[in-house]
Amino acid sequence: MKKIIIAFIALSTVLQSCQEDTLTQLNTDPNSYYTTVPSTLVTYAQKQLSDYVNTPSVNINNFRLTMQYWQETTYSDESQYNFTQRNVSDQVFLALYVRTLKNLEQAKKLIMVYQPTASEQGTWPTTMKNQLAIIDMMQVYTYQISVDTFGNVPYTQALDIDAFPLPAYDDAKAIYGSLITRLTADLANVDTTGSSFATGDKYYNGDVTKWKKFGNSLLLKLGIALSDSDPALAQSTSQAAITGGVFASSADDCNLAYLAASPNYSQIYANVVASNRNDYVAGKTIVDKMNTTMDVRRDVYFRQNLHYDLGTVTAIAEGTGIATITFTLPTDAPAVPFKVGDDVFNNRTAKKIGTITAFTATTVTVSGYVAGTVKVEDTLGFSFFYKGGTIGVKSSFAYNTNPGNFAYTATTPGILLNYTEVAFYLAEAQARWNIGGDTAANLYAKAITASFLQWGKTAVNATAYITANPYDAANWKKSIGTEAWVAMYNQPLTSWNFYRRLDYPVLLPATGAVSEANNKVPVRLLYPVTEQSTNPTNYQSAGTAIGGNFLYTKLFWDKN
């Protein structure tokens, strides 16, 4: 993994100037951007793609806010769907087209002109086909994100700016058809008996068999997306994917393994920790839902930073590893009484001081106590509870539940596509067309179980949850849609797709939502402001073609 650091640092200097370019400036400096080897470009593109999909940065990816998983503390603009102030859409175009698609396209070109060594002559034709197919799969993945974000987007002319300095916007439905055709061809070209990238592939380390599963799983994702707009193509595409072999366990997940040091740590960590800011708390919508169901994933989704009030310390009798603490009761009685076994916390230090072994109305005896950790007049708390910030309202970091420890961990992997997501697609395919390979109820249970295991919980935990929240065949969209929303907590782009397709859960617009949202949760992003000035004719045509360049204009596949 040391090589990844070198590649990223080297390319950050080679390609840095790309980050300031608009889509119409991709090829303005042909001298140095791409004078490198394909594997290095693949590494760079993979990191850029994962960074975009996983970052919570308000400058580029606000879907944790839109899907009401998190809420802002210092500002409220993005929670209220003001994405123009920071030119968010411009940054999305840069991430997808310049930093990802263009680099992958150039990698293809370098592969096509590569002259194999004598020892490579016999295997190069197969290796080349596999490399090209893998790169194309990543491009298909990226283009789907672009279409699902905006609707009609540059496609056939997007990556050849020399020939098309003002690229046209292709019809979104036609792009989907092309992506399915491309991906089907990629899967046919993949030869699992051959090799691919010896270096540079940071998703699967060149494992062609895993890439084939990825391709089929992506094909299933494309098919499911078309369920309401083109049921016949959706079903045939999904069936082909399932027959071809989709993800079967978390061992198949497509992740980027981030490293502990800058600049290669998790983008969540970069924005939550390395930024030295406390900009996010858990959102009220997801917290209330999980509190209602007593979901055991709460302690990994969120931190346990809020405690019930115990009282204000008036006296301390310390012993060895134990203390009896006297306190005055709070003005408002806590929602639950304290009891033996509850942990006690010092609000001044935000640290645990011990565990209750005995108590009276105004005293607690705690074990595990370290002398000097409590002072008279300290306020104490006990146990914990979860409380989310009101969506759209600036919410106190100290008085709301914080994101879980995964957000504070530098090496939290970046998720591109995982088994949990695919398991929900299989449940949906069964509910729609009876092609999922098991009963819809069983596949629903498998999807939820996959989420529990993904977050470190057990199958026993999942079974108890499923028993309390069973599959409802009469309203399967609500069952699958709601549980997918809960499960996709750290995959907000994917969650947004489930929400728009299945129309569950029912999300109310944020408090103070901008008028441009038309009192709705956004179902697309506006086209980039730079496109309005640099590519105005195609910009205008695209907006007209989709029914208006608005946050509330539904995509072609979002029918309900």
Coordinates of C-alpha atoms in Angstrom, one line a residue, residues 165-361:
P165 CA -15.5 22.1 -27.2
L166 CA -19.1 22.7 -26.2
P167 CA -20.4 19.1 -25.6
A168 CA -24.1 18.4 -26.1
Y169 CA -26.2 16.9 -23.3
D170 CA -27.5 13.4 -24.2
D171 CA -30.9 12.1 -23.3
A172 CA -30.7 10.5 -19.9
K173 CA -32.8 7.4 -20.9
A174 CA -30.7 6.9 -24.0
I175 CA -27.5 7.1 -21.8
Y176 CA -28.9 4.4 -19.5
G177 CA -29.5 2.2 -22.6
S178 CA -26.0 2.8 -23.7
L179 CA -24.5 2.0 -20.3
I180 CA -26.4 -1.3 -20.2
T181 CA -25.0 -2.2 -23.6
R182 CA -21.5 -1.1 -22.7
L183 CA -21.5 -3.0 -19.4
T184 CA -23.0 -6.2 -21.1
A185 CA -20.1 -6.0 -23.5
D186 CA -17.6 -5.5 -20.7
L187 CA -18.8 -8.6 -18.9
A188 CA -18.6 -10.6 -22.1
N189 CA -15.0 -9.4 -22.6
V190 CA -13.8 -10.2 -19.1
D191 CA -11.8 -13.4 -19.0
T192 CA -11.4 -14.7 -15.4
T193 CA -8.6 -17.0 -16.5
G194 CA -6.5 -14.0 -17.4
S195 CA -4.9 -11.2 -15.4
S196 CA -5.6 -7.4 -15.4
F197 CA -3.7 -4.8 -13.5
A198 CA -0.5 -6.0 -11.7
T199 CA -0.5 -2.6 -9.9
G200 CA -2.7 0.4 -9.6
D201 CA -6.1 -1.2 -9.0
K202 CA -6.9 -0.2 -5.4
Y203 CA -10.4 -1.6 -5.4
Y204 CA -9.8 -5.3 -6.2
N205 CA -6.0 -5.5 -6.7
G206 CA -6.5 -6.7 -10.3
D207 CA -8.8 -9.7 -9.3
V208 CA -10.7 -10.3 -12.5
T209 CA -13.3 -12.6 -10.8
K210 CA -14.2 -9.9 -8.4
W211 CA -14.5 -7.3 -11.1
K212 CA -16.9 -9.6 -13.0
K213 CA -19.1 -9.8 -9.9
F214 CA -18.9 -6.0 -9.6
G215 CA -19.9 -5.7 -13.2
N216 CA -22.9 -7.9 -12.8
S217 CA -23.9 -6.1 -9.6
L218 CA -23.6 -2.8 -11.3
L219 CA -25.8 -4.2 -14.1
L220 CA -28.4 -5.1 -11.5
K221 CA -28.2 -1.6 -10.2
L222 CA -28.8 -0.2 -13.6
G223 CA -31.7 -2.5 -14.2
I224 CA -33.5 -1.9 -10.9
A225 CA -33.2 1.9 -11.6
L226 CA -35.4 1.5 -14.7
S227 CA -38.1 -0.5 -12.9
D228 CA -40.9 2.1 -13.3
S229 CA -39.8 3.7 -16.5
D230 CA -39.0 0.7 -18.7
P231 CA -40.2 -2.5 -16.8
A232 CA -39.3 -4.9 -19.6
L233 CA -35.7 -3.7 -20.0
A234 CA -35.4 -3.4 -16.2
Q235 CA -36.4 -7.0 -15.7
S236 CA -34.3 -8.5 -18.5
T237 CA -31.3 -6.5 -17.4
S238 CA -31.7 -7.5 -13.8
Q239 CA -32.2 -11.1 -14.7
A240 CA -29.0 -11.1 -16.8
A241 CA -27.1 -9.6 -13.9
I242 CA -28.4 -12.2 -11.4
T243 CA -27.7 -15.1 -13.8
G244 CA -24.2 -13.7 -14.4
G245 CA -23.4 -13.7 -10.7
V246 CA -23.8 -10.7 -8.4
F247 CA -22.3 -10.1 -4.9
A248 CA -23.0 -12.9 -2.6
S249 CA -21.3 -11.7 0.6
S250 CA -19.3 -8.8 2.0
A251 CA -16.1 -10.4 0.7
D252 CA -17.2 -9.1 -2.7
D253 CA -17.6 -5.4 -1.6
C254 CA -16.0 -2.7 -3.8
N255 CA -14.2 -0.4 -1.3
L256 CA -11.2 1.8 -1.3
A257 CA -9.0 1.1 1.7
Y258 CA -8.0 4.6 3.0
L259 CA -4.7 5.0 4.9
A260 CA -4.0 6.6 8.2
A261 CA -2.0 9.6 6.9
S262 CA -2.8 12.6 4.8
P263 CA -3.6 12.9 2.0
N264 CA -4.9 9.4 1.8
Y265 CA -7.2 9.2 4.8
S266 CA -11.0 8.9 4.6
Q267 CA -12.8 11.9 3.3
I268 CA -15.2 11.6 6.1
Y269 CA -12.3 11.9 8.6
A270 CA -10.9 14.7 6.5
N271 CA -14.1 16.8 7.0
V272 CA -15.0 15.6 10.5
V273 CA -11.6 15.5 12.2
A274 CA -8.8 16.9 10.1
S275 CA -10.8 20.1 9.4
N276 CA -10.7 20.9 13.2
R277 CA -14.4 21.7 13.0
N278 CA -17.5 20.2 14.6
D279 CA -19.8 20.8 11.7
Y280 CA -22.2 17.8 11.8
V281 CA -24.5 16.1 14.2
A282 CA -26.9 13.2 13.6
G283 CA -30.2 14.2 12.0
K284 CA -33.5 14.0 13.9
T285 CA -35.2 11.9 11.2
I286 CA -32.9 9.0 11.3
V287 CA -32.3 9.1 15.1
D288 CA -36.1 9.2 15.8
K289 CA -36.6 6.3 13.5
M290 CA -33.9 4.2 15.1
N291 CA -35.0 5.1 18.6
T292 CA -38.5 4.0 17.8
T293 CA -37.3 0.6 16.6
M294 CA -34.6 0.4 19.4
D295 CA -32.1 -0.4 16.6
V296 CA -28.8 -1.8 18.0
R297 CA -26.9 -0.2 15.1
R298 CA -27.3 3.1 16.9
D299 CA -24.1 2.7 18.8
V300 CA -22.0 2.4 15.6
Y301 CA -24.0 4.9 13.5
F302 CA -23.7 7.5 16.4
R303 CA -21.6 8.3 19.4
Q304 CA -23.0 8.0 22.9
N305 CA -22.2 11.6 23.8
L306 CA -25.4 12.6 25.5
H307 CA -26.2 11.6 29.1
Y308 CA -29.2 11.9 31.4
D309 CA -28.7 14.5 34.1
L310 CA -27.8 12.9 37.5
G311 CA -27.1 16.1 39.4
T312 CA -24.5 18.5 40.8
V313 CA -21.8 17.2 43.1
T314 CA -21.8 18.4 46.7
A315 CA -19.5 15.9 48.3
I316 CA -17.1 13.0 47.4
A317 CA -15.9 10.1 49.6
E318 CA -13.1 8.5 47.7
G319 CA -11.7 5.0 48.2
T320 CA -9.4 2.7 46.2
G321 CA -11.1 2.3 42.8
I322 CA -14.4 3.4 44.3
A323 CA -16.2 6.5 45.4
T324 CA -19.5 7.6 46.9
I325 CA -20.7 10.8 45.5
T326 CA -23.4 13.0 46.9
F327 CA -25.3 15.4 44.6
T328 CA -28.3 17.6 44.3
L329 CA -31.0 16.5 42.0
P330 CA -31.5 18.4 38.7
T331 CA -34.5 20.7 38.4
D332 CA -36.0 18.5 35.7
A333 CA -36.1 14.8 36.5
P334 CA -34.4 12.6 33.9
A335 CA -36.5 10.7 31.4
V336 CA -35.4 7.4 33.1
P337 CA -34.2 6.7 36.6
F338 CA -30.6 5.7 37.3
K339 CA -29.9 2.2 38.4
V340 CA -27.1 -0.3 39.3
G341 CA -25.0 -0.9 36.2
D342 CA -25.4 2.5 34.7
D343 CA -22.2 4.3 33.7
V344 CA -21.7 7.8 35.2
F345 CA -20.0 10.6 33.3
N346 CA -18.4 13.9 34.3
N347 CA -20.0 16.6 32.1
R348 CA -17.0 18.9 32.7
T349 CA -14.5 16.4 31.2
A350 CA -16.9 14.4 29.1
K351 CA -15.4 11.2 30.5
K352 CA -16.7 8.2 32.3
I353 CA -15.9 8.1 36.0
G354 CA -17.3 4.8 37.0
T355 CA -20.3 2.4 37.1
I356 CA -23.0 2.5 39.7
T357 CA -22.9 -0.4 42.2
A358 CA -25.3 1.2 44.8
F359 CA -27.4 4.3 45.2
T360 CA -29.8 6.3 47.3
A361 CA -32.0 9.2 46.2

